[in-house]
PDB file of C-alpha atoms in Angstrom:
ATOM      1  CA  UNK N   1       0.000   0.000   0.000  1.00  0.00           C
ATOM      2  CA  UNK N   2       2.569   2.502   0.631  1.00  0.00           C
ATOM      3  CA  UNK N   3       4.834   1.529  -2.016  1.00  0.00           C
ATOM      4  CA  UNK N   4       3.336   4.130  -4.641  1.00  0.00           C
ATOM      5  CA  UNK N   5       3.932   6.973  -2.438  1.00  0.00           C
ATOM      6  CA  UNK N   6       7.267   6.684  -1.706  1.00  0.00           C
ATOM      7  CA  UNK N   7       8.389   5.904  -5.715  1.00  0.00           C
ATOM      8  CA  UNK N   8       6.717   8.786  -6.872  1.00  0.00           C
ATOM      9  CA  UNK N   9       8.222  10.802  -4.240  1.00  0.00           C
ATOM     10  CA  UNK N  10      11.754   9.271  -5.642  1.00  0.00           C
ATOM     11  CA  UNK N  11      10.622   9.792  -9.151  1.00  0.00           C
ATOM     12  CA  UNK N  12       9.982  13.485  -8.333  1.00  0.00           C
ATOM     13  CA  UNK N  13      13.397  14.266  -6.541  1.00  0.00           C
ATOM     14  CA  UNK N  14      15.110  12.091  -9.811  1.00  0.00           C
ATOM     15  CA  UNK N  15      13.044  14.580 -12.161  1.00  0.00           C
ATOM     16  CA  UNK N  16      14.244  17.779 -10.152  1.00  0.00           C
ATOM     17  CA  UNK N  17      17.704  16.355  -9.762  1.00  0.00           C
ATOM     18  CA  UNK N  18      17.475  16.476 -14.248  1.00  0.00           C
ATOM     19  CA  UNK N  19      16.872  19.938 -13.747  1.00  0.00           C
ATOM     20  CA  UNK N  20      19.391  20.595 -11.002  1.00  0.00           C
ATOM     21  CA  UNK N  21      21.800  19.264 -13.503  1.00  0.00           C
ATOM     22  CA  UNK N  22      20.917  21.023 -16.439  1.00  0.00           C
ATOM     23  CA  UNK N  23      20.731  24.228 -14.607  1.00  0.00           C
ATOM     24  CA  UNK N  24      23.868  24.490 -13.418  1.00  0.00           C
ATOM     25  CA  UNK N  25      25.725  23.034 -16.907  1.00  0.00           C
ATOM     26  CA  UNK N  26      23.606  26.005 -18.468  1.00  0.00           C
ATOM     27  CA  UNK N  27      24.523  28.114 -15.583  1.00  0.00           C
ATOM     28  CA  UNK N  28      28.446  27.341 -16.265  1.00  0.00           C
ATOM     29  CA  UNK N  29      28.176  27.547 -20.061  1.00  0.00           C
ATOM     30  CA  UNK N  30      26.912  31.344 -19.864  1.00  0.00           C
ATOM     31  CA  UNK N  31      29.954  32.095 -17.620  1.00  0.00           C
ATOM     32  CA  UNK N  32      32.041  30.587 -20.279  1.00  0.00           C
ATOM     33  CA  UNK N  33      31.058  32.204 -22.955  1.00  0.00           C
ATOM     34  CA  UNK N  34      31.038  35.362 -21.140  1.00  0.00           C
ATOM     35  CA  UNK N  35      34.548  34.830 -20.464  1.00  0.00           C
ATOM     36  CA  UNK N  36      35.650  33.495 -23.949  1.00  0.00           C
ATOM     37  CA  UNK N  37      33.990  37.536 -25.112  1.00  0.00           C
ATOM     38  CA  UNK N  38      35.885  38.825 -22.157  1.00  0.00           C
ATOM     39  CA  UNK N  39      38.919  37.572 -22.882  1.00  0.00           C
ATOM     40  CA  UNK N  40      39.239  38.573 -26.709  1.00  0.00           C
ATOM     41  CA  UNK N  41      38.073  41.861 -25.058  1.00  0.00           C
ATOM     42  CA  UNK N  42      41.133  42.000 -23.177  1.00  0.00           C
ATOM     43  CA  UNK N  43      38.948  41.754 -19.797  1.00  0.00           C
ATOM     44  CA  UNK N  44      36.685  44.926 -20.488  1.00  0.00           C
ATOM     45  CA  UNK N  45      33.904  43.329 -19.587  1.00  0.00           C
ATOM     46  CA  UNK N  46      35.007  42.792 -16.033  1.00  0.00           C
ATOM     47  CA  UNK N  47      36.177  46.065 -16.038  1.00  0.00           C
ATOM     48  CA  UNK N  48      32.823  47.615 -16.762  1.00  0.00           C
ATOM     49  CA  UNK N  49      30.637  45.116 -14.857  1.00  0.00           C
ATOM     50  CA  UNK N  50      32.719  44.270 -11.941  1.00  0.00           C
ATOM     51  CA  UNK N  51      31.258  46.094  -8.923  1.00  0.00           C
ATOM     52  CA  UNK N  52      33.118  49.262  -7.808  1.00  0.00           C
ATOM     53  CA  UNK N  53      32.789  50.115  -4.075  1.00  0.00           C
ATOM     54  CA  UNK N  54      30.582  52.554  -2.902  1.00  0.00           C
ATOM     55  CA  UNK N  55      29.769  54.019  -6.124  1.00  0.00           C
ATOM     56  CA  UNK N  56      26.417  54.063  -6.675  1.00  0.00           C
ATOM     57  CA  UNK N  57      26.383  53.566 -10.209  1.00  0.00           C
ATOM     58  CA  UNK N  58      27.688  50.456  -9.759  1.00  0.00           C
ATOM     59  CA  UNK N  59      25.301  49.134  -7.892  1.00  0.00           C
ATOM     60  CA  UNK N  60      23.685  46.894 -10.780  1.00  0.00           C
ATOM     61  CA  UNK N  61      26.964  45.511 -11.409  1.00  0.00           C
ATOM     62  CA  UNK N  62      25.665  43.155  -8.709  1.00  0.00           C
ATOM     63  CA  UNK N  63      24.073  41.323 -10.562  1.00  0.00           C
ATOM     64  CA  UNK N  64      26.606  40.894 -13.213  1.00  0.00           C
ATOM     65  CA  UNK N  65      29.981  40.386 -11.685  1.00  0.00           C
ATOM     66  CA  UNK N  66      29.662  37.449 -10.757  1.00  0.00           C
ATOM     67  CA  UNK N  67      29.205  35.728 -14.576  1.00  0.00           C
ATOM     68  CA  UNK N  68      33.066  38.003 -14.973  1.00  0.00           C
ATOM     69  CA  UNK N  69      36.273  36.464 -14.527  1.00  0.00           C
ATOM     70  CA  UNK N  70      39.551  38.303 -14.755  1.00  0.00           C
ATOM     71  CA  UNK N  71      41.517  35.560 -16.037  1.00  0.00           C
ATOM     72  CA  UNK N  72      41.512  32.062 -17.458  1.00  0.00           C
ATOM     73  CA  UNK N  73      42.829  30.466 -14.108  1.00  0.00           C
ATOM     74  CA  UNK N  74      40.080  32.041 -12.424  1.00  0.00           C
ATOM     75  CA  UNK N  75      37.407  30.935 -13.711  1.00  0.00           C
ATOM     76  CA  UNK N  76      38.806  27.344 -13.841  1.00  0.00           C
ATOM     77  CA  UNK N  77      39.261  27.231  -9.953  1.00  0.00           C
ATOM     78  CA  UNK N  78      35.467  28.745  -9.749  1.00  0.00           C
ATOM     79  CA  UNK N  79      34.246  26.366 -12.501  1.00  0.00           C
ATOM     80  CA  UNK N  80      34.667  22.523 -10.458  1.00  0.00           C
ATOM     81  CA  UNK N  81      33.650  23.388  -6.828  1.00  0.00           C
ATOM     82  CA  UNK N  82      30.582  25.794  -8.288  1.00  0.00           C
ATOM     83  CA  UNK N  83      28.721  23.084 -10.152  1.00  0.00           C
ATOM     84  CA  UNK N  84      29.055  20.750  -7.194  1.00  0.00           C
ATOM     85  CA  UNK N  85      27.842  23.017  -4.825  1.00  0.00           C
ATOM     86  CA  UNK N  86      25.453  24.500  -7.048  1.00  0.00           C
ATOM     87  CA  UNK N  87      23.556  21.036  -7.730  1.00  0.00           C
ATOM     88  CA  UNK N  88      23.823  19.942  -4.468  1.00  0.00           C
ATOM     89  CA  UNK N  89      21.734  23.562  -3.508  1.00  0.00           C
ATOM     90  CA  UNK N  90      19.421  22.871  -6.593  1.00  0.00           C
ATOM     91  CA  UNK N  91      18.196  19.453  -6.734  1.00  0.00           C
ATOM     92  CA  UNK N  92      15.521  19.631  -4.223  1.00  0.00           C
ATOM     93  CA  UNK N  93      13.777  22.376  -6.699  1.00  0.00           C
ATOM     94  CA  UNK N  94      15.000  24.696  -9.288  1.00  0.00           C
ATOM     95  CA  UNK N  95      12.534  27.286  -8.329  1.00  0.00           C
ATOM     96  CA  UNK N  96      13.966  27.205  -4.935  1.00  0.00           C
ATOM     97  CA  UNK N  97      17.882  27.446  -6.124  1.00  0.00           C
ATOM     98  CA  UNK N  98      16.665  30.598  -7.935  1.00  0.00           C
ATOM     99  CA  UNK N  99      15.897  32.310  -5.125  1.00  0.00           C
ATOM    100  CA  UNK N 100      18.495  31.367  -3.120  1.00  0.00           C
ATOM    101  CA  UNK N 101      20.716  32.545  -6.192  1.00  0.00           C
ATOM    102  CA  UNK N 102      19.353  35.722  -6.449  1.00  0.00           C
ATOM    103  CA  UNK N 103      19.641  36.159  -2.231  1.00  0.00           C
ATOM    104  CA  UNK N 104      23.164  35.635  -1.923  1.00  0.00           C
ATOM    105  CA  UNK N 105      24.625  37.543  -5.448  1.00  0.00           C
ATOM    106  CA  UNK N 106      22.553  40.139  -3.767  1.00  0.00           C
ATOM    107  CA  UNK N 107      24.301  39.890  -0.437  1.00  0.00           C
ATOM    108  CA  UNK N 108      27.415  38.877  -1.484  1.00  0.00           C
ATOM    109  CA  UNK N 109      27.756  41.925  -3.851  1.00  0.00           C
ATOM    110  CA  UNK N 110      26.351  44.302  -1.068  1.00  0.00           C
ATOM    111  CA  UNK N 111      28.785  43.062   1.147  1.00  0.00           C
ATOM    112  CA  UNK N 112      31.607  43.639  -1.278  1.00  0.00           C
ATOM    113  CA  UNK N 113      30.398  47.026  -2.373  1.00  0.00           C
ATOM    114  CA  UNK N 114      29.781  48.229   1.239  1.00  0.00           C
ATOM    115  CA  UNK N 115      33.884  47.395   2.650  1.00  0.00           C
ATOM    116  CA  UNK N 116      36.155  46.342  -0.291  1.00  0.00           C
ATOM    117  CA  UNK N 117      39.050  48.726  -0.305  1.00  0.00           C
ATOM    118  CA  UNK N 118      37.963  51.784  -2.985  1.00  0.00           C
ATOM    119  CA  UNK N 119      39.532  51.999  -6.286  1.00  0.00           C
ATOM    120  CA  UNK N 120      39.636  48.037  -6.721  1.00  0.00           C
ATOM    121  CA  UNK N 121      37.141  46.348  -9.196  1.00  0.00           C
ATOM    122  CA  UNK N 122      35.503  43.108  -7.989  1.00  0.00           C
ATOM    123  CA  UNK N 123      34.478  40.243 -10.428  1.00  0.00           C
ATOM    124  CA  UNK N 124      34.233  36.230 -10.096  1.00  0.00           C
ATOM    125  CA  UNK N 125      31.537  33.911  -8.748  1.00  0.00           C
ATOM    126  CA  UNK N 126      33.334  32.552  -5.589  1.00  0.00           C
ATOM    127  CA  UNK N 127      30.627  34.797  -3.497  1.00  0.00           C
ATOM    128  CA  UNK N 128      28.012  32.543  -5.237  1.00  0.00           C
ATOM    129  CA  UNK N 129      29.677  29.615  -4.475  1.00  0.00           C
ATOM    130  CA  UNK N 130      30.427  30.672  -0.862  1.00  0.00           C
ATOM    131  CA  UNK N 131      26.882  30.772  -0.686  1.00  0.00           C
ATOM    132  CA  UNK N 132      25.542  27.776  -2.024  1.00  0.00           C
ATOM    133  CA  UNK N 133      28.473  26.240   0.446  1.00  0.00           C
ATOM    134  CA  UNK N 134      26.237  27.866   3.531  1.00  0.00           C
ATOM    135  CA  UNK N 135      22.936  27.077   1.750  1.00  0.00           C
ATOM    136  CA  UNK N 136      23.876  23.272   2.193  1.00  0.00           C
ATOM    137  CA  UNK N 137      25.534  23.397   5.277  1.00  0.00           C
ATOM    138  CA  UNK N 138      22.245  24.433   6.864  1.00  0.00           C
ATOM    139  CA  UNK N 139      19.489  23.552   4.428  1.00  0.00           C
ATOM    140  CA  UNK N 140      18.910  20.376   6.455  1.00  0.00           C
ATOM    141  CA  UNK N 141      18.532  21.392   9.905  1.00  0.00           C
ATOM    142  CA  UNK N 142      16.072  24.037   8.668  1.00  0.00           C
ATOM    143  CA  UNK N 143      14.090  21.661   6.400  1.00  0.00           C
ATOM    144  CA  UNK N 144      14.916  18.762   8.928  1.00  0.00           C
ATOM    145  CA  UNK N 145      15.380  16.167   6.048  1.00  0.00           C
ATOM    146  CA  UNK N 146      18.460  13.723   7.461  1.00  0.00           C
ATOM    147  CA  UNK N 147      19.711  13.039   3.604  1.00  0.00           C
ATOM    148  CA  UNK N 148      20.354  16.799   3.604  1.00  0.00           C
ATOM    149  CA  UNK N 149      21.714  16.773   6.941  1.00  0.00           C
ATOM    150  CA  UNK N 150      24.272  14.107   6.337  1.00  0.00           C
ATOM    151  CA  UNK N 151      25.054  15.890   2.664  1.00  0.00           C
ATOM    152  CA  UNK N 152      25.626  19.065   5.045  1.00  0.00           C
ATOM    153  CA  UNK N 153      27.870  17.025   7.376  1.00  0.00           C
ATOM    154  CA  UNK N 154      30.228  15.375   4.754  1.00  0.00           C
ATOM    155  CA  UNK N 155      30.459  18.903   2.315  1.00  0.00           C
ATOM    156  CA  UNK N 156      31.649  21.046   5.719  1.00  0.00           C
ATOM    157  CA  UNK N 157      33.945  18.485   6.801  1.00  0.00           C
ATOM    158  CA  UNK N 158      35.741  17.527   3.090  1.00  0.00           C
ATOM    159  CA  UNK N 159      35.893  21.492   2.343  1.00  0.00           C
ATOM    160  CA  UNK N 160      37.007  22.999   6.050  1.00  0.00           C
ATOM    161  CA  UNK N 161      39.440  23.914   4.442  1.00  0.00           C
ATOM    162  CA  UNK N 162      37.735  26.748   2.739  1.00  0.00           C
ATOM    163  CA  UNK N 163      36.586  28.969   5.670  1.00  0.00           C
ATOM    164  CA  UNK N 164      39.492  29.966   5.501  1.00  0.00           C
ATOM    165  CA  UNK N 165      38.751  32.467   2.712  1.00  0.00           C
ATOM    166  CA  UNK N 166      36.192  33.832   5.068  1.00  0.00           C
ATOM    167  CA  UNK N 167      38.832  35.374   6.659  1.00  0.00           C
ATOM    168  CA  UNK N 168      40.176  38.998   6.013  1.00  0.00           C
ATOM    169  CA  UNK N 169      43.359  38.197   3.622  1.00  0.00           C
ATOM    170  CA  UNK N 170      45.909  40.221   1.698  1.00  0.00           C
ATOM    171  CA  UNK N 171      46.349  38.356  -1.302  1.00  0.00           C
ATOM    172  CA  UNK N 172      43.482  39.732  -3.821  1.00  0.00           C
ATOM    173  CA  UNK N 173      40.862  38.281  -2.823  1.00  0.00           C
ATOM    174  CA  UNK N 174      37.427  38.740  -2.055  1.00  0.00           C
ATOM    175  CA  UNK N 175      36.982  37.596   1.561  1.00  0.00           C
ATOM    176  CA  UNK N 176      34.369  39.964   1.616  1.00  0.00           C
ATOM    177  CA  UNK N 177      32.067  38.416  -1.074  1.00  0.00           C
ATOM    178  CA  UNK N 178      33.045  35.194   0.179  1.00  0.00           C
ATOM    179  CA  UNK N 179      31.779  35.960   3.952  1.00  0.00           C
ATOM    180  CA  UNK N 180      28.867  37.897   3.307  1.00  0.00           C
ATOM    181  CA  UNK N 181      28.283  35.227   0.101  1.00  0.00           C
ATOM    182  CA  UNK N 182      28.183  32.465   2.603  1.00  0.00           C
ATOM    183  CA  UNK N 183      26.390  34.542   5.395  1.00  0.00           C
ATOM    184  CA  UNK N 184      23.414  34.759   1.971  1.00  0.00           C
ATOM    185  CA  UNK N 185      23.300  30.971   1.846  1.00  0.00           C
ATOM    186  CA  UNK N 186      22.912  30.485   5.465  1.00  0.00           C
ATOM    187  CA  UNK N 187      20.206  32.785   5.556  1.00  0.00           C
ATOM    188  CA  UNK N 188      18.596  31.624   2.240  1.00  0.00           C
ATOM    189  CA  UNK N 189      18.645  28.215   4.086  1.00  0.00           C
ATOM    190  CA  UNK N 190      16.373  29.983   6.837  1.00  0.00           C
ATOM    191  CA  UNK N 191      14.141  31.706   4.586  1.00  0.00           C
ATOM    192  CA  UNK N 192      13.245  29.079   1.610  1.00  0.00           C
ATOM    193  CA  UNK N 193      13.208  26.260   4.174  1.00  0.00           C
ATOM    194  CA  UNK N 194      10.662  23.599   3.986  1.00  0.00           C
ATOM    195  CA  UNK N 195       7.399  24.412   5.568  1.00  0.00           C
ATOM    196  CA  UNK N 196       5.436  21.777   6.595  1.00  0.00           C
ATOM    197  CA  UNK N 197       1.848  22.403   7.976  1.00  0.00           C
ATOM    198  CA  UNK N 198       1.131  21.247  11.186  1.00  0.00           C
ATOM    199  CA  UNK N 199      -0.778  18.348  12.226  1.00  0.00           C
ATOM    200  CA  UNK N 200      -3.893  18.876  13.866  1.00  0.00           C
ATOM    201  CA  UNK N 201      -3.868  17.924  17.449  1.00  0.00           C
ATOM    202  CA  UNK N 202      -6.628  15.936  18.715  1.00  0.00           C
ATOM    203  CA  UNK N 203      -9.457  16.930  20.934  1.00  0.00           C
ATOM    204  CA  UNK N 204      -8.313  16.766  24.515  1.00  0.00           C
ATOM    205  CA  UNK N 205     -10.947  14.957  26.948  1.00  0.00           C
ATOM    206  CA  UNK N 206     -11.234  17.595  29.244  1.00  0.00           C
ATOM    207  CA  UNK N 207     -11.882  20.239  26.278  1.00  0.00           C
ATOM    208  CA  UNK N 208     -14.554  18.346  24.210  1.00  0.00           C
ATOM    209  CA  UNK N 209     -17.814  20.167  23.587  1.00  0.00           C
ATOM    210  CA  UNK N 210     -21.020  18.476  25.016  1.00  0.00           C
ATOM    211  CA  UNK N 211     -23.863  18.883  23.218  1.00  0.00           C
ATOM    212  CA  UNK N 212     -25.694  21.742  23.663  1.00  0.00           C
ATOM    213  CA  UNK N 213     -28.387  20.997  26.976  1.00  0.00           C
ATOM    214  CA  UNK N 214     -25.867  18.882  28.931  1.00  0.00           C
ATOM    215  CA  UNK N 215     -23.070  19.497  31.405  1.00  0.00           C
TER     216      UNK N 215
END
């Protein structure tokens, strides 16, 4: 009896997981192309749509700098850890992923535009990956599904490594996008979380209503 329920909940995850995949190869092939134009444009793009602190006509650049790489090695060190993370945050629904996208390149870029040094230009999708990082650390505990849990468990522990970058550095990078990137996914993990209604509780004795007339 309970067999159809449960493979046409697997059916439904294996369909979304389709999705999951082809939206992050899409995702990827964009930023490629992007960067093939970019290159042969000897990096303008990333010049023009790379976010530029505290000015405010920069402040759609948001939205674009992370699809900008400044160079070939860059992108390939985004490229690998991005679409793992990225399907990992997408195959429970694309819908979902969307938003959670849009939330962190949002906070991510904020965060960079608000307290990255001035007269520096700031492209790349690490803060985007950051995120989805913190969206799957905590997507579990918030949705309370153990799969996602245990996924959250193994992907903090095999990447430790990487909250490192969190961390205020010298070297050119973008701690900044990465921190406030990953502080995005944590609270996109919060916000889209499952929400399941809540079972009805049953009459108590002491509470049920007698019909009307007796006491």
């Amino acid at each position: 009896m309970n067999e159809e329920p449960v493979r046409s909940d697997a059916e439904l995850m294996i369909a979304e997981a389709k999705k999951a995949l082809w939206a992050m190869v899409s995702l990827l092939a964009v930023m490629w192309l992007v960067q093939i134009v970019n290159a042969v444009e000897s990096y303008d793009l990333s010049r023009e749509f790379g976010i530029e602190p505290r000015d405010p006509g920069s402040l759609p650049d948001i939205l674009t700098s992370p699809f900008m790489h400044a160079s070939w090695m860059h992108i390939e060190a985004n490229s690998g850890p991005l679409f793992v993370f990225g399907f990992l945050a997408a195959y429970r629904g694309v819908k979902k992923w969307l938003g959670v996208s849009l939330l962190i390149i949002v906070a991510s870029g904020l965060g960079v535009w608000f307290i990255t040094p001035s007269h520096t230009v700031t492209v790349g999708a690490s803060g985007l990956l950051f995120g989805y990082f913190g969206y799957i650390i905590v997507r579990g505990l918030f949705d309370r599904h153990p799969i996602d849990i245990v996924i959250g468990l193994v992907m903090a522990l095999c990447f430790a490594y990487t909250f490192v970058s969190l961390l205020p550095t010298d070297e050119g990078v973008s701690w900044q996008g990465h921190l406030f990137g990953f502080v995005g996914g944590i609270v996109g993990g919060w916000l889209f979380r499952d929400r399941r209604p809540k079972a009805a509780a049953a009459p108590d004795a002491a509470t049920t209503l007698l019909p009307k007339g007796l006491s």
